[in-house]
Amino acid sequence: MTTCDVCGTEMNMPYHCNHCGGTFCSEHRLPENHDCPGLDDWGDPEGVFDSGFDDSVSAGNQSRSSKGLLERIGIDTGPGGPLAYFRGNMTYVFLGLMWITFLFQFLVATVAIGTPNLQVATLSSELYRSIFVLAPQHPEYVWTWFTSVLSHGGFAHIAFNSIVIFFFGRLVEDYIGSRDFTLLFLSSGALAGLGQVLIQLYQGLPSAAAVGYFPGGVVGASGAAIAIMGVLTILNPSLRVYVYFIFPVPIWLVTIGLVAMNVLGMFGAGGQGVANAAHLIGLAIGLAYGQHVRDRIRVPNQLQLGGGRGPGGPGGPGGPGGRGPF
């Protein structure tokens, strides 16, 4: 039986609020009856319950006293505008950009070295590295702080990160809004990569002339993906994760396992070429951010995947516990 988040009444047919993610009885289903966080924005003429790209709506004010940055430079962020699609969908936008970048990597590798081998291109092509790799030789290439987040070292690498982001990213985006999710994704990915590169510089890398290839560097959205998991660990620690799509465990246990694997990996017990420090930095950022927002985020006590729109993208609150494959 599902219970109302306000009064605790057990229901067979609950009502789900698509804006705050809560589960309510018939008496509390209306936003004004369950103190919905978006209630103050009800009179927003540009769209009810803004997802975060323009947060210039003042609480309790029916008219805007100021315009958001995007609106001030002439970009319509309201419903039907050019950015309307991105509201609530930045998880999928980043997934699409990752796969587009992955295909572009093969194209550039083919042009640079005559073969679409990403590993060889990473080690031997300065052109390829200057576009896709956050490298210790050139940390001043600021664009690589972000292009490296969208780039990946192989199919297994991008597939794993895509699974994590697809299942968990939309949950976090619905909790914190598209704008904050975008900032979290890019900042955690970039900071995780920079942290890994700084460690490589501290350890000391041989010159390319000495070893015949370019050593070091980092690519991948793993730092951002694990940051997303860190946020969920704080906001919804009992969320059930199906490891290998079979074994159900709470997400807090998965997080502990990730910490253990990456700590061991830093001492040589993990696989070669794994950015263990980047993973731990991303997780630390996610945990810290989750702790920062936990008091202002309404997290439903039950989640399920499938049917309707709510936290979890194609899923919504309602099933016992919470679930997400991993």
mmCIF file of C-alpha atoms in Angstrom:
data_model
loop_
_atom_site.group_PDB
_atom_site.id
_atom_site.type_symbol
_atom_site.label_atom_id
_atom_site.label_comp_id
_atom_site.label_asym_id
_atom_site.label_seq_id
_atom_site.Cartn_x
_atom_site.Cartn_y
_atom_site.Cartn_z
ATOM 1 C CA MET A 1 0.000 0.000 0.000
ATOM 2 C CA THR A 2 1.191 3.519 -0.834
ATOM 3 C CA THR A 3 0.976 6.213 1.843
ATOM 4 C CA CYS A 4 0.318 9.944 1.525
ATOM 5 C CA ASP A 5 3.433 12.053 2.130
ATOM 6 C CA VAL A 6 1.381 14.552 4.152
ATOM 7 C CA CYS A 7 -1.040 12.601 6.332
ATOM 8 C CA GLY A 8 0.225 9.025 5.987
ATOM 9 C CA THR A 9 -3.120 7.669 4.743
ATOM 10 C CA GLU A 10 -2.773 4.338 2.918
ATOM 11 C CA MET A 11 -4.151 4.348 -0.643
ATOM 12 C CA ASN A 12 -4.721 1.935 -3.484
ATOM 13 C CA MET A 13 -4.870 4.737 -6.056
ATOM 14 C CA PRO A 14 -2.390 7.480 -5.081
ATOM 15 C CA TYR A 15 -1.948 10.811 -6.804
ATOM 16 C CA HIS A 16 1.553 11.748 -7.972
ATOM 17 C CA CYS A 17 2.693 15.362 -8.281
ATOM 18 C CA ASN A 18 4.847 15.727 -11.393
ATOM 19 C CA HIS A 19 6.423 18.902 -10.051
ATOM 20 C CA CYS A 20 7.680 17.967 -6.589
ATOM 21 C CA GLY A 21 7.642 14.164 -6.927
ATOM 22 C CA GLY A 22 5.377 13.572 -3.942
ATOM 23 C CA THR A 23 2.679 10.921 -3.455
ATOM 24 C CA PHE A 24 -0.622 12.148 -2.028
ATOM 25 C CA CYS A 25 -4.184 11.191 -1.148
ATOM 26 C CA SER A 26 -7.183 12.855 -2.775
ATOM 27 C CA GLU A 27 -7.359 15.430 0.003
ATOM 28 C CA HIS A 28 -3.757 16.584 -0.469
ATOM 29 C CA ARG A 29 -3.300 16.031 -4.217
ATOM 30 C CA LEU A 30 -3.602 19.736 -5.127
ATOM 31 C CA PRO A 31 -0.356 21.765 -4.907
ATOM 32 C CA GLU A 32 -1.846 24.206 -2.400
ATOM 33 C CA ASN A 33 -2.853 21.306 -0.133
ATOM 34 C CA HIS A 34 0.605 19.720 0.121
ATOM 35 C CA ASP A 35 2.734 22.867 0.201
ATOM 36 C CA CYS A 36 4.252 22.130 -3.210
ATOM 37 C CA PRO A 37 7.630 23.911 -3.613
ATOM 38 C CA GLY A 38 6.531 25.234 -7.009
ATOM 39 C CA LEU A 39 3.304 26.768 -5.731
ATOM 40 C CA ASP A 40 4.805 30.263 -5.554
ATOM 41 C CA ASP A 41 5.523 30.127 -9.288
ATOM 42 C CA TRP A 42 1.930 29.303 -10.233
ATOM 43 C CA GLY A 43 1.399 32.778 -11.678
ATOM 44 C CA ASP A 44 4.538 32.674 -13.817
ATOM 45 C CA PRO A 45 3.374 33.917 -17.258
ATOM 46 C CA GLU A 46 6.254 32.130 -18.989
ATOM 47 C CA GLY A 47 5.357 28.660 -17.725
ATOM 48 C CA VAL A 48 4.302 26.992 -14.499
ATOM 49 C CA PHE A 49 6.951 25.333 -12.359
ATOM 50 C CA ASP A 50 10.119 26.443 -14.130
ATOM 51 C CA SER A 51 12.683 23.631 -14.202
ATOM 52 C CA GLY A 52 15.638 25.881 -13.521
ATOM 53 C CA PHE A 53 16.995 27.484 -16.713
ATOM 54 C CA ASP A 54 15.542 30.808 -15.608
ATOM 55 C CA ASP A 55 15.108 31.180 -11.875
ATOM 56 C CA SER A 56 14.309 34.893 -11.898
ATOM 57 C CA VAL A 57 10.741 34.301 -10.661
ATOM 58 C CA SER A 58 10.364 35.865 -7.211
ATOM 59 C CA ALA A 59 8.461 33.745 -4.683
ATOM 60 C CA GLY A 60 4.956 35.055 -4.074
ATOM 61 C CA ASN A 61 5.247 37.668 -6.858
ATOM 62 C CA GLN A 62 2.925 37.382 -9.832
ATOM 63 C CA SER A 63 5.150 39.536 -12.056
ATOM 64 C CA ARG A 64 8.867 39.369 -12.700
ATOM 65 C CA SER A 65 10.932 42.088 -11.120
ATOM 66 C CA SER A 66 13.958 41.065 -13.162
ATOM 67 C CA LYS A 67 14.753 38.919 -16.164
ATOM 68 C CA GLY A 68 16.988 35.890 -16.270
ATOM 69 C CA LEU A 69 20.308 35.999 -18.089
ATOM 70 C CA LEU A 70 19.094 34.020 -21.097
ATOM 71 C CA GLU A 71 15.996 36.164 -21.424
ATOM 72 C CA ARG A 72 18.032 39.380 -21.181
ATOM 73 C CA ILE A 73 20.175 38.353 -24.149
ATOM 74 C CA GLY A 74 17.124 37.559 -26.224
ATOM 75 C CA ILE A 75 16.812 33.776 -25.853
ATOM 76 C CA ASP A 76 13.288 32.572 -25.133
ATOM 77 C CA THR A 77 13.310 30.050 -22.297
ATOM 78 C CA GLY A 78 9.537 29.785 -22.006
ATOM 79 C CA PRO A 79 7.314 26.942 -23.248
ATOM 80 C CA GLY A 80 7.512 26.697 -27.028
ATOM 81 C CA GLY A 81 10.795 28.611 -27.162
ATOM 82 C CA PRO A 82 14.012 27.243 -28.669
ATOM 83 C CA LEU A 83 15.171 25.965 -25.275
ATOM 84 C CA ALA A 84 11.834 24.438 -24.283
ATOM 85 C CA TYR A 85 13.002 20.923 -25.146
ATOM 86 C CA PHE A 86 15.920 21.140 -22.732
ATOM 87 C CA ARG A 87 13.707 21.734 -19.720
ATOM 88 C CA GLY A 88 13.811 18.491 -17.791
ATOM 89 C CA ASN A 89 15.803 16.722 -20.504
ATOM 90 C CA MET A 90 19.445 17.685 -19.915
ATOM 91 C CA THR A 91 20.215 14.094 -18.919
ATOM 92 C CA TYR A 92 19.341 12.988 -22.444
ATOM 93 C CA VAL A 93 21.094 15.991 -23.989
ATOM 94 C CA PHE A 94 24.357 15.024 -22.306
ATOM 95 C CA LEU A 95 23.915 11.393 -23.336
ATOM 96 C CA GLY A 96 23.400 12.492 -26.931
ATOM 97 C CA LEU A 97 26.447 14.767 -26.823
ATOM 98 C CA MET A 98 28.546 11.931 -25.413
ATOM 99 C CA TRP A 99 27.692 9.602 -28.298
ATOM 100 C CA ILE A 100 28.089 12.327 -30.930
ATOM 101 C CA THR A 101 31.500 13.154 -29.467
ATOM 102 C CA PHE A 102 32.384 9.448 -29.434
ATOM 103 C CA LEU A 103 31.690 9.197 -33.177
ATOM 104 C CA PHE A 104 33.657 12.397 -33.785
ATOM 105 C CA GLN A 105 36.594 10.848 -31.928
ATOM 106 C CA PHE A 106 36.750 8.043 -34.485
ATOM 107 C CA LEU A 107 36.627 10.575 -37.324
ATOM 108 C CA VAL A 108 39.466 12.681 -35.922
ATOM 109 C CA ALA A 109 41.529 9.572 -35.098
ATOM 110 C CA THR A 110 41.145 8.369 -38.681
ATOM 111 C CA VAL A 111 42.271 11.742 -40.038
ATOM 112 C CA ALA A 112 45.136 12.091 -37.561
ATOM 113 C CA ILE A 113 46.673 8.598 -37.650
ATOM 114 C CA GLY A 114 44.930 6.849 -40.536
ATOM 115 C CA THR A 115 42.986 4.402 -38.339
ATOM 116 C CA PRO A 116 40.008 4.772 -35.965
ATOM 117 C CA ASN A 117 41.972 3.341 -33.031
ATOM 118 C CA LEU A 118 41.240 5.652 -30.088
ATOM 119 C CA GLN A 119 43.948 4.214 -27.846
ATOM 120 C CA VAL A 120 46.651 4.737 -30.475
ATOM 121 C CA ALA A 121 45.361 8.231 -31.236
ATOM 122 C CA THR A 122 45.431 9.129 -27.530
ATOM 123 C CA LEU A 123 49.045 8.057 -27.223
ATOM 124 C CA SER A 124 50.428 9.309 -30.529
ATOM 125 C CA SER A 125 48.387 12.191 -31.967
ATOM 126 C CA GLU A 126 48.856 15.681 -30.567
ATOM 127 C CA LEU A 127 45.896 16.896 -32.638
ATOM 128 C CA TYR A 128 43.598 14.254 -31.151
ATOM 129 C CA ARG A 129 44.748 14.928 -27.600
ATOM 130 C CA SER A 130 44.366 18.694 -27.988
ATOM 131 C CA ILE A 131 40.677 18.208 -28.845
ATOM 132 C CA PHE A 132 39.511 15.366 -26.608
ATOM 133 C CA VAL A 133 42.023 14.644 -23.811
ATOM 134 C CA LEU A 134 42.557 16.623 -20.614
ATOM 135 C CA ALA A 135 46.316 16.179 -20.619
ATOM 136 C CA PRO A 136 48.915 17.006 -17.953
ATOM 137 C CA GLN A 137 51.132 18.457 -20.688
ATOM 138 C CA HIS A 138 48.527 21.124 -21.496
ATOM 139 C CA PRO A 139 46.089 21.753 -18.636
ATOM 140 C CA GLU A 140 45.779 25.330 -19.957
ATOM 141 C CA TYR A 141 43.678 23.995 -22.862
ATOM 142 C CA VAL A 142 40.510 25.003 -21.046
ATOM 143 C CA TRP A 143 38.163 23.500 -23.643
ATOM 144 C CA THR A 144 39.512 20.036 -22.867
ATOM 145 C CA TRP A 145 38.235 20.409 -19.296
ATOM 146 C CA PHE A 146 34.788 19.832 -20.807
ATOM 147 C CA THR A 147 35.366 18.003 -24.103
ATOM 148 C CA SER A 148 37.216 15.323 -22.134
ATOM 149 C CA VAL A 149 34.055 14.760 -20.055
ATOM 150 C CA LEU A 150 32.089 13.961 -23.235
ATOM 151 C CA SER A 151 34.919 11.878 -24.753
ATOM 152 C CA HIS A 152 35.590 8.220 -23.932
ATOM 153 C CA GLY A 153 38.311 5.665 -24.393
ATOM 154 C CA GLY A 154 36.217 2.877 -25.898
ATOM 155 C CA PHE A 155 32.773 1.353 -26.268
ATOM 156 C CA ALA A 156 32.733 -0.354 -22.840
ATOM 157 C CA HIS A 157 33.741 2.941 -21.215
ATOM 158 C CA ILE A 158 30.958 5.012 -22.766
ATOM 159 C CA ALA A 159 28.389 2.211 -22.404
ATOM 160 C CA PHE A 160 28.941 1.927 -18.644
ATOM 161 C CA ASN A 161 28.761 5.672 -18.094
ATOM 162 C CA SER A 162 25.668 5.919 -20.298
ATOM 163 C CA ILE A 163 23.851 3.271 -18.236
ATOM 164 C CA VAL A 164 24.587 5.092 -14.972
ATOM 165 C CA ILE A 165 23.627 8.514 -16.352
ATOM 166 C CA PHE A 166 20.487 7.220 -18.111
ATOM 167 C CA PHE A 167 19.020 5.528 -15.053
ATOM 168 C CA PHE A 168 20.174 7.900 -12.322
ATOM 169 C CA GLY A 169 20.702 11.231 -14.061
ATOM 170 C CA ARG A 170 17.026 11.910 -14.606
ATOM 171 C CA LEU A 171 16.287 11.244 -10.946
ATOM 172 C CA VAL A 172 18.790 13.884 -9.884
ATOM 173 C CA GLU A 173 17.667 16.304 -12.607
ATOM 174 C CA ASP A 174 14.067 16.075 -11.421
ATOM 175 C CA TYR A 175 15.171 16.663 -7.827
ATOM 176 C CA ILE A 176 17.386 19.705 -8.432
ATOM 177 C CA GLY A 177 16.225 21.142 -11.778
ATOM 178 C CA SER A 178 17.831 21.176 -15.223
ATOM 179 C CA ARG A 179 20.001 24.234 -14.662
ATOM 180 C CA ASP A 180 21.585 22.927 -11.464
ATOM 181 C CA PHE A 181 21.928 19.462 -12.992
ATOM 182 C CA THR A 182 23.830 20.973 -15.934
ATOM 183 C CA LEU A 183 26.182 22.814 -13.586
ATOM 184 C CA LEU A 184 26.661 19.700 -11.453
ATOM 185 C CA PHE A 185 27.418 17.483 -14.454
ATOM 186 C CA LEU A 186 29.933 19.804 -16.083
ATOM 187 C CA SER A 187 31.645 21.011 -12.905
ATOM 188 C CA SER A 188 31.984 17.567 -11.323
ATOM 189 C CA GLY A 189 33.285 16.064 -14.567
ATOM 190 C CA ALA A 190 35.797 18.867 -15.110
ATOM 191 C CA LEU A 191 37.006 18.989 -11.493
ATOM 192 C CA ALA A 192 37.368 15.206 -11.359
ATOM 193 C CA GLY A 193 39.505 15.269 -14.510
ATOM 194 C CA LEU A 194 41.608 18.179 -13.283
ATOM 195 C CA GLY A 195 42.199 16.408 -9.983
ATOM 196 C CA GLN A 196 43.396 13.289 -11.811
ATOM 197 C CA VAL A 197 45.760 15.352 -13.977
ATOM 198 C CA LEU A 198 47.171 17.214 -10.978
ATOM 199 C CA ILE A 199 47.974 13.880 -9.332
ATOM 200 C CA GLN A 200 49.714 12.737 -12.514
ATOM 201 C CA LEU A 201 51.769 15.935 -12.529
ATOM 202 C CA TYR A 202 52.644 15.470 -8.854
ATOM 203 C CA GLN A 203 53.771 11.891 -9.509
ATOM 204 C CA GLY A 204 55.883 13.048 -12.419
ATOM 205 C CA LEU A 205 55.479 11.910 -16.012
ATOM 206 C CA PRO A 206 58.249 11.087 -18.475
ATOM 207 C CA SER A 207 58.498 13.280 -21.543
ATOM 208 C CA ALA A 208 57.016 12.103 -24.813
ATOM 209 C CA ALA A 209 60.498 12.112 -26.336
ATOM 210 C CA ALA A 210 61.751 9.736 -23.645
ATOM 211 C CA VAL A 211 59.018 7.108 -23.969
ATOM 212 C CA GLY A 212 57.931 7.604 -27.574
ATOM 213 C CA TYR A 213 54.328 8.545 -26.799
ATOM 214 C CA PHE A 214 52.278 11.089 -24.839
ATOM 215 C CA PRO A 215 51.847 9.795 -21.255
ATOM 216 C CA GLY A 216 48.966 10.645 -18.953
ATOM 217 C CA GLY A 217 45.670 12.363 -19.575
ATOM 218 C CA VAL A 218 42.044 11.611 -18.791
ATOM 219 C CA VAL A 219 38.763 11.218 -20.710
ATOM 220 C CA GLY A 220 35.265 10.160 -19.744
ATOM 221 C CA ALA A 221 32.133 11.181 -17.872
ATOM 222 C CA SER A 222 32.841 8.782 -15.000
ATOM 223 C CA GLY A 223 33.467 11.618 -12.530
ATOM 224 C CA ALA A 224 30.125 13.219 -13.406
ATOM 225 C CA ALA A 225 28.289 9.875 -13.395
ATOM 226 C CA ILE A 226 29.618 8.953 -9.965
ATOM 227 C CA ALA A 227 28.828 12.475 -8.709
ATOM 228 C CA ILE A 228 25.208 11.803 -9.714
ATOM 229 C CA MET A 229 25.289 8.604 -7.678
ATOM 230 C CA GLY A 230 26.760 10.538 -4.751
ATOM 231 C CA VAL A 231 23.845 12.976 -4.808
ATOM 232 C CA LEU A 232 21.357 10.090 -4.824
ATOM 233 C CA THR A 233 23.206 8.400 -1.969
ATOM 234 C CA ILE A 234 22.438 11.434 0.193
ATOM 235 C CA LEU A 235 18.947 12.246 -1.077
ATOM 236 C CA ASN A 236 17.627 8.691 -1.327
ATOM 237 C CA PRO A 237 20.059 6.224 0.301
ATOM 238 C CA SER A 238 17.549 3.346 0.251
ATOM 239 C CA LEU A 239 17.166 3.504 -3.545
ATOM 240 C CA ARG A 240 17.483 -0.084 -4.771
ATOM 241 C CA VAL A 241 20.097 -0.688 -7.436
ATOM 242 C CA TYR A 242 20.132 -3.918 -9.390
ATOM 243 C CA VAL A 243 23.809 -4.781 -9.776
ATOM 244 C CA TYR A 244 24.267 -6.466 -13.163
ATOM 245 C CA PHE A 245 20.466 -6.053 -13.434
ATOM 246 C CA ILE A 246 20.084 -9.021 -11.049
ATOM 247 C CA PHE A 247 21.162 -8.366 -7.458
ATOM 248 C CA PRO A 248 19.156 -5.715 -5.549
ATOM 249 C CA VAL A 249 21.198 -3.627 -3.115
ATOM 250 C CA PRO A 250 20.671 -0.134 -1.650
ATOM 251 C CA ILE A 251 22.604 2.620 -3.399
ATOM 252 C CA TRP A 252 24.539 3.488 -0.230
ATOM 253 C CA LEU A 253 26.102 0.016 -0.341
ATOM 254 C CA VAL A 254 27.049 0.486 -4.005
ATOM 255 C CA THR A 255 28.686 3.776 -3.065
ATOM 256 C CA ILE A 256 30.753 2.107 -0.344
ATOM 257 C CA GLY A 257 31.793 -0.530 -2.862
ATOM 258 C CA LEU A 258 32.882 2.157 -5.344
ATOM 259 C CA VAL A 259 34.974 3.859 -2.679
ATOM 260 C CA ALA A 260 36.655 0.581 -1.748
ATOM 261 C CA MET A 261 37.427 -0.368 -5.361
ATOM 262 C CA ASN A 262 38.895 3.019 -6.222
ATOM 263 C CA VAL A 263 40.950 3.312 -3.039
ATOM 264 C CA LEU A 264 42.401 -0.138 -3.732
ATOM 265 C CA GLY A 265 42.934 0.881 -7.355
ATOM 266 C CA MET A 266 45.017 3.864 -6.292
ATOM 267 C CA PHE A 267 47.366 1.449 -4.536
ATOM 268 C CA GLY A 268 47.734 -0.773 -7.572
ATOM 269 C CA ALA A 269 44.993 -3.326 -6.892
ATOM 270 C CA GLY A 270 42.723 -2.115 -9.693
ATOM 271 C CA GLY A 271 42.862 -2.272 -13.449
ATOM 272 C CA GLN A 272 45.407 -0.274 -15.406
ATOM 273 C CA GLY A 273 44.282 2.975 -16.961
ATOM 274 C CA VAL A 274 41.440 3.570 -14.477
ATOM 275 C CA ALA A 275 41.125 7.158 -13.224
ATOM 276 C CA ASN A 276 40.547 6.169 -9.607
ATOM 277 C CA ALA A 277 41.264 9.637 -8.226
ATOM 278 C CA ALA A 278 38.774 11.196 -10.671
ATOM 279 C CA HIS A 279 36.109 8.741 -9.524
ATOM 280 C CA LEU A 280 36.679 9.571 -5.866
ATOM 281 C CA ILE A 281 36.707 13.314 -6.529
ATOM 282 C CA GLY A 282 33.450 13.052 -8.471
ATOM 283 C CA LEU A 283 31.866 11.044 -5.665
ATOM 284 C CA ALA A 284 33.024 13.557 -3.041
ATOM 285 C CA ILE A 285 31.490 16.407 -5.062
ATOM 286 C CA GLY A 286 28.210 14.509 -5.382
ATOM 287 C CA LEU A 287 28.039 13.683 -1.691
ATOM 288 C CA ALA A 288 28.829 17.279 -0.723
ATOM 289 C CA TYR A 289 26.233 18.684 -3.122
ATOM 290 C CA GLY A 290 23.598 16.212 -1.961
ATOM 291 C CA GLN A 291 24.236 17.240 1.632
ATOM 292 C CA HIS A 292 23.966 20.898 0.607
ATOM 293 C CA VAL A 293 20.532 20.551 -1.020
ATOM 294 C CA ARG A 294 18.954 17.777 1.019
ATOM 295 C CA ASP A 295 16.974 20.145 3.255
ATOM 296 C CA ARG A 296 15.359 21.970 0.330
ATOM 297 C CA ILE A 297 14.628 18.991 -1.928
ATOM 298 C CA ARG A 298 11.404 17.010 -1.538
ATOM 299 C CA VAL A 299 12.375 13.397 -2.192
ATOM 300 C CA PRO A 300 9.532 10.888 -2.597
ATOM 301 C CA ASN A 301 9.723 7.933 -0.271
ATOM 302 C CA GLN A 302 8.867 5.516 -3.068
ATOM 303 C CA LEU A 303 10.084 5.252 -6.657
ATOM 304 C CA GLN A 304 9.506 3.050 -9.636
ATOM 305 C CA LEU A 305 10.563 2.969 -13.271
ATOM 306 C CA GLY A 306 7.791 2.853 -15.839
ATOM 307 C CA GLY A 307 4.666 4.840 -16.657
ATOM 308 C CA GLY A 308 4.033 8.545 -16.260
ATOM 309 C CA ARG A 309 6.520 11.317 -15.804
ATOM 310 C CA GLY A 310 8.118 12.042 -12.489
ATOM 311 C CA PRO A 311 11.453 11.515 -10.808
ATOM 312 C CA GLY A 312 13.304 8.927 -12.821
ATOM 313 C CA GLY A 313 12.365 10.304 -16.239
ATOM 314 C CA PRO A 314 10.126 7.655 -17.764
ATOM 315 C CA GLY A 315 9.292 6.447 -14.277
ATOM 316 C CA GLY A 316 7.697 8.122 -11.308
ATOM 317 C CA PRO A 317 7.053 7.660 -7.639
ATOM 318 C CA GLY A 318 4.872 4.789 -6.573
ATOM 319 C CA GLY A 319 6.694 1.460 -6.443
ATOM 320 C CA PRO A 320 7.997 0.123 -3.135
ATOM 321 C CA GLY A 321 11.424 1.390 -2.261
ATOM 322 C CA GLY A 322 13.242 2.647 -5.355
ATOM 323 C CA ARG A 323 15.010 0.869 -8.113
ATOM 324 C CA GLY A 324 17.544 1.427 -10.830
ATOM 325 C CA PRO A 325 19.773 -1.015 -12.711
ATOM 326 C CA PHE A 326 23.536 -0.659 -12.319
#
